[in-house]
Amino acid sequence: MSGIENSKKIEVSGGSNDTKKEISMGPMADSLPELSEKKEFATKCIALIEEHMNEFYKDVLDHVRSLQ
């Protein structure tokens, strides 16, 4: 199935002249990611956020100590 056949079209309106037009949303996914792929991605995101927050809190504590 080609991307054009598998695309979703929606009608939108708005703007200064309130015209309606049809736009294509692009091809729809043939399949969703596996649950294991979602879990792996989420685990990586959480690890990156935790690492970032640990560095942030360390910087804040260093700054507070420098003010004392």
Short mmCIF file of C-alpha atoms in Angstrom, two decimals, residues 19-68:
data_model
loop_
_atom_site.label_atom_id
_atom_site.label_comp_id
_atom_site.label_asym_id
_atom_site.label_seq_id
_atom_site.Cartn_x
_atom_site.Cartn_y
_atom_site.Cartn_z
CA THR A 19 -11.94 29.17 4.46
CA LYS A 20 -12.17 25.40 4.59
CA LYS A 21 -9.61 23.17 2.96
CA GLU A 22 -8.64 19.54 2.99
CA ILE A 23 -5.16 18.57 4.12
CA SER A 24 -3.39 15.23 4.12
CA MET A 25 -2.04 13.96 7.42
CA GLY A 26 0.55 11.76 5.69
CA PRO A 27 0.83 8.00 5.71
CA MET A 28 -0.55 6.17 8.70
CA ALA A 29 1.65 3.71 10.54
CA ASP A 30 1.36 0.16 9.25
CA SER A 31 2.14 -1.17 12.70
CA LEU A 32 2.70 0.18 16.17
CA PRO A 33 5.99 -0.38 18.02
CA GLU A 34 6.22 -3.51 20.11
CA LEU A 35 5.65 -3.15 23.84
CA SER A 36 9.28 -4.09 24.52
CA GLU A 37 10.45 -1.25 22.24
CA LYS A 38 8.22 1.21 24.09
CA LYS A 39 9.55 0.03 27.46
CA GLU A 40 13.17 0.29 26.27
CA PHE A 41 12.60 3.82 24.96
CA ALA A 42 10.83 4.88 28.17
CA THR A 43 13.63 3.42 30.31
CA LYS A 44 16.24 5.37 28.33
CA CYS A 45 14.21 8.59 28.65
CA ILE A 46 13.81 8.15 32.41
CA ALA A 47 17.54 7.49 32.82
CA LEU A 48 18.41 10.64 30.87
CA ILE A 49 15.97 12.73 32.90
CA GLU A 50 17.35 11.35 36.18
CA GLU A 51 20.91 12.08 35.06
CA HIS A 52 19.98 15.62 34.06
CA MET A 53 18.12 16.29 37.32
CA ASN A 54 21.01 14.93 39.41
CA GLU A 55 23.38 17.35 37.66
CA PHE A 56 20.88 20.19 38.08
CA TYR A 57 20.44 19.57 41.82
CA LYS A 58 24.21 19.33 42.27
CA ASP A 59 24.65 22.69 40.52
CA VAL A 60 21.91 24.25 42.67
CA LEU A 61 23.50 22.94 45.88
CA ASP A 62 26.91 24.22 44.79
CA HIS A 63 25.39 27.62 44.09
CA VAL A 64 23.59 27.74 47.46
CA ARG A 65 26.80 26.78 49.26
CA SER A 66 28.67 29.54 47.45
CA LEU A 67 26.12 32.07 48.74
CA GLN A 68 26.62 31.10 52.39
#
